[in-house]
Every structure is written in C-alpha cells, then in structure tokens.
Short mmCIF file of C-alpha atoms in Angstrom, two decimals:
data_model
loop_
_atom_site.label_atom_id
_atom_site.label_comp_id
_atom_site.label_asym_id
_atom_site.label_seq_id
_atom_site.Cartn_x
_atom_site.Cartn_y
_atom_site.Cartn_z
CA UNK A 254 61.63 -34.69 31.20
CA UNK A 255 58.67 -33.13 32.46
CA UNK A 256 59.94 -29.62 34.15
CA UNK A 257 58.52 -26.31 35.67
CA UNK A 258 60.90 -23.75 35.21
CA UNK A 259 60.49 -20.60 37.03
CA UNK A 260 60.04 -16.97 36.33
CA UNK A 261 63.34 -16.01 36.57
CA UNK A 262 64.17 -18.83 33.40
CA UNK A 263 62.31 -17.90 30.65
CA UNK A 264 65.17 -18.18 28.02
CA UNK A 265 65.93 -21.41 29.23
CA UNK A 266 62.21 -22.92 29.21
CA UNK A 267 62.02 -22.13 25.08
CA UNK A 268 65.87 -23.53 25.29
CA UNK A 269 64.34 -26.85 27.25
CA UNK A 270 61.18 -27.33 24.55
CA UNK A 271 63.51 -26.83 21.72
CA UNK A 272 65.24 -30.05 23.61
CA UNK A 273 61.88 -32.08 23.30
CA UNK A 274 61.61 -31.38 27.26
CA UNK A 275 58.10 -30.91 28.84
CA UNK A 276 58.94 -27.58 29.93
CA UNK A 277 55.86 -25.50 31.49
CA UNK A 278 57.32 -21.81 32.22
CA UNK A 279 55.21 -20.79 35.49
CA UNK A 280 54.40 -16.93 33.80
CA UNK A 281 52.77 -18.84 30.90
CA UNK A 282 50.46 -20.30 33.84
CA UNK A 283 49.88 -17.49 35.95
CA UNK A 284 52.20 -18.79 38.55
CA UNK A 285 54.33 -16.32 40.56
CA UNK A 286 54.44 -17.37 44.50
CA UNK A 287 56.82 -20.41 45.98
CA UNK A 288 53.63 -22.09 47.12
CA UNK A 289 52.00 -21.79 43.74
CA UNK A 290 55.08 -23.12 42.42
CA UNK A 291 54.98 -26.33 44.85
CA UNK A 292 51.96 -27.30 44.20
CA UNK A 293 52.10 -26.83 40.54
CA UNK A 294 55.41 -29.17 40.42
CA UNK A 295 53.45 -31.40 43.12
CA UNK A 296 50.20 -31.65 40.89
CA UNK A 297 51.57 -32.34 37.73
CA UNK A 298 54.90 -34.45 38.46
CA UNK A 299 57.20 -31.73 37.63
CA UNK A 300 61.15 -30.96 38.71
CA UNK A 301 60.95 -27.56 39.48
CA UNK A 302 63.82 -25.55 37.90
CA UNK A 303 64.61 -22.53 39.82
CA UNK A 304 67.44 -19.43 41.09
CA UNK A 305 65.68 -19.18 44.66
CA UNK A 306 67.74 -21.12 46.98
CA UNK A 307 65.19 -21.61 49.15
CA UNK A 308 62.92 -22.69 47.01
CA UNK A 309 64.97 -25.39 45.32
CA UNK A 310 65.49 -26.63 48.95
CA UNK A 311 62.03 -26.97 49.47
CA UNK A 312 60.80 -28.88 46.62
CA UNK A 313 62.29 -32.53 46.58
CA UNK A 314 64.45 -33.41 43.32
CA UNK A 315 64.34 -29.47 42.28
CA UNK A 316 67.27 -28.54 40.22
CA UNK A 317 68.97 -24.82 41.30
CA UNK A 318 70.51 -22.93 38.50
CA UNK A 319 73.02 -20.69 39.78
CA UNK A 320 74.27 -18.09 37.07
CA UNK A 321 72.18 -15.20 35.70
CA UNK A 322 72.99 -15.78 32.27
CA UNK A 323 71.53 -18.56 29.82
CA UNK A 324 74.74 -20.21 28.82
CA UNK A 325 75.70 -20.16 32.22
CA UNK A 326 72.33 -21.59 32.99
CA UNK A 327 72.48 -24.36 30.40
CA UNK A 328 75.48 -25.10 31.72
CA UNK A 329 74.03 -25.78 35.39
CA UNK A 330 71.54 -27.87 33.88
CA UNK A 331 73.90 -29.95 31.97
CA UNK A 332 75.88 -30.48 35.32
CA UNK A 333 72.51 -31.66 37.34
CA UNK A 334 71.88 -34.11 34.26
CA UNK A 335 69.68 -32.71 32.41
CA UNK A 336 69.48 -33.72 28.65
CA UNK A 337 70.48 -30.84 26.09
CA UNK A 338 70.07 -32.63 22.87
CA UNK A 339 68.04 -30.72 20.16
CA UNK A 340 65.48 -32.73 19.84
CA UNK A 341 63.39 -31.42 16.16
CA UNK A 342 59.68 -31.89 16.08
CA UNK A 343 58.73 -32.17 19.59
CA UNK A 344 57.78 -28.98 21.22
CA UNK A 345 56.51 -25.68 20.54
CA UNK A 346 59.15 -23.28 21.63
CA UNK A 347 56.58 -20.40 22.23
CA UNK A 348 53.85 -22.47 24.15
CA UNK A 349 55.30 -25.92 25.12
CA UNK A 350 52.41 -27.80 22.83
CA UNK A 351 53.12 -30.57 20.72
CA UNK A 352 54.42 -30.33 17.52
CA UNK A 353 53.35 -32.18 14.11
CA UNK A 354 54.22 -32.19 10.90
CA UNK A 355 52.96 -29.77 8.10
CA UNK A 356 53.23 -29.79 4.45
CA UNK A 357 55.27 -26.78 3.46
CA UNK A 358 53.04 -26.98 0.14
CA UNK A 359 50.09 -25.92 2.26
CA UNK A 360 48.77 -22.30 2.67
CA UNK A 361 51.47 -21.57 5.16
CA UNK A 362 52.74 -18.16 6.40
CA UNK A 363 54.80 -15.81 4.37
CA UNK A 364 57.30 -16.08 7.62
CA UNK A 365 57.89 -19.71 7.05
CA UNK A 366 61.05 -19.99 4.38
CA UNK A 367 60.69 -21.32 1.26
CA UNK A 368 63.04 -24.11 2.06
CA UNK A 369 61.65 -25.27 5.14
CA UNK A 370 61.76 -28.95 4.97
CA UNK A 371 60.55 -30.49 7.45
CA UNK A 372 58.43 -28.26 8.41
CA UNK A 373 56.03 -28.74 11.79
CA UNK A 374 53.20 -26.81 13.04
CA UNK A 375 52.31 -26.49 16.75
CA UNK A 376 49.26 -28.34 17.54
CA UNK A 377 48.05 -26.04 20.42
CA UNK A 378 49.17 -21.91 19.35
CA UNK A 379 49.43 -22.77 15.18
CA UNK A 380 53.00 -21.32 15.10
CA UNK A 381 55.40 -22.98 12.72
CA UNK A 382 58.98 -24.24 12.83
CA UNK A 383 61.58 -25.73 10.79
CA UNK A 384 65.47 -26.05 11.42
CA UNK A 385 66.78 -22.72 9.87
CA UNK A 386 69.97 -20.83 10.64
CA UNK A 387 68.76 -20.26 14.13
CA UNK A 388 68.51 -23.88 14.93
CA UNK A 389 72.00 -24.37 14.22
CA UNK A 390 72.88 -21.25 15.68
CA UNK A 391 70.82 -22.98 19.17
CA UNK A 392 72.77 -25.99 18.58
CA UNK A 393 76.23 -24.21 18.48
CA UNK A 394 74.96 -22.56 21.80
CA UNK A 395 74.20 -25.98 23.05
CA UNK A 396 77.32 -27.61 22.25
CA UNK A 397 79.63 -24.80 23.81
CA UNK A 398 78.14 -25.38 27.42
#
C-alpha cells in the first residue's frame, strides 16, 4: 500500500515500512498543514492516514486512527484493512527507501551483529537491517493487535 501517514503517526509509519508498506511520514517531507497534506496524498496516489477528524473526512478513502497509542493505532489500522504482515527486506524503517541485500562479509558497521543473516542495506540513507530480537519483539507487537 502506498500511504501518507501524518504527523501525529510517526511510530506507526516505521511500524507500516517494517510491513513492506509505502509509507511516506509527512515530517520527513516537510509537510505540516491539511492542505499540504491533500495535495501530497492527491499528487502521489496516497491514503492518507490520520487522527484529525476532519481531515480524514476530507480526503476520499483516508483511513482515521482513533487511539493515541501505537498498539491501539495498529489496531485501527488492522480494523480499516490494512495489511500488518512483517514483510523482511522491503523498506527502510528510518527513511521509507528500498531495501537490498548486503553481504554481512562486507565492511559493514560495528552496529550490525555478527549473526545477521540476511542482512539488507537501505538503498537511499545506507542504514542496515537484519531480523534481530527486535524484529520478533515487532512481530509479537503485531500479532497481539
């Protein structure tokens, strides 16, 4: 799925990408005001995930969230249909880029563990990822909402 998710939803957009979603996070774009948000959703083909009310009722096919926390969140995503299925080696949880493998023989980074098999690197920022204890602990998190 190809989402915008909102200011207020920045847990869940690194939640989303870790999903395989699409998921632009409007402070990563500069992106603050409703209109902004519109035409940014409008432009590039986006569902607009959002807390405003009025917003979400002003953007066609936007899905509200209605809880302040993330699991509660996750939850009202799960509910409007959206796909929570950790989806490994698709998107960079920090910047939404694409994701490809690396060879954990390589000059990597002392933070990437010595057992990190597979191991991908994001093709936009350079960070790298692998499915370590927090990936299960994600997937857990995922599988209680």
């Amino acid at each position: 799925m190809k989402l915008l998710v909102d200011a207020m939803l920045g847990d869940v957009a690194r939640l989303l990408r870790m999903c395989g979603h699409d998921a632009a996070y409007a402070l990563d774009r500069g992106v603050e005001s409703d209109e902004e948000l519109r035409d940014l959703a409008a432009r590039e083909a986006r569902t607009l995930v959002t807390r405003d009310r009025r917003l979400a009722a002003s953007v066609d096919g936007a899905v509200l969230v209605d809880a302040t926390d993330a699991d509660g969140q996750l939850r009202d995503l799960a509910a409007a249909g959206v796909d929570l299925t950790l989806a490994p080696g698709e998107r960079c949880g920090a910047c939404n880029g694409r994701l490809e493998r690396a060879d954990a023989d390589a000059d990597v980074p002392a933070y990437v563990s010595d057992d990190a098999d597979p191991l991908w690197r994001c093709a936009d920022c350079g960070q790298y990822f692998w499915c370590g204890s927090h990936w299960r602990d994600v997937e857990r998190r995922l599988a209680d909402r």
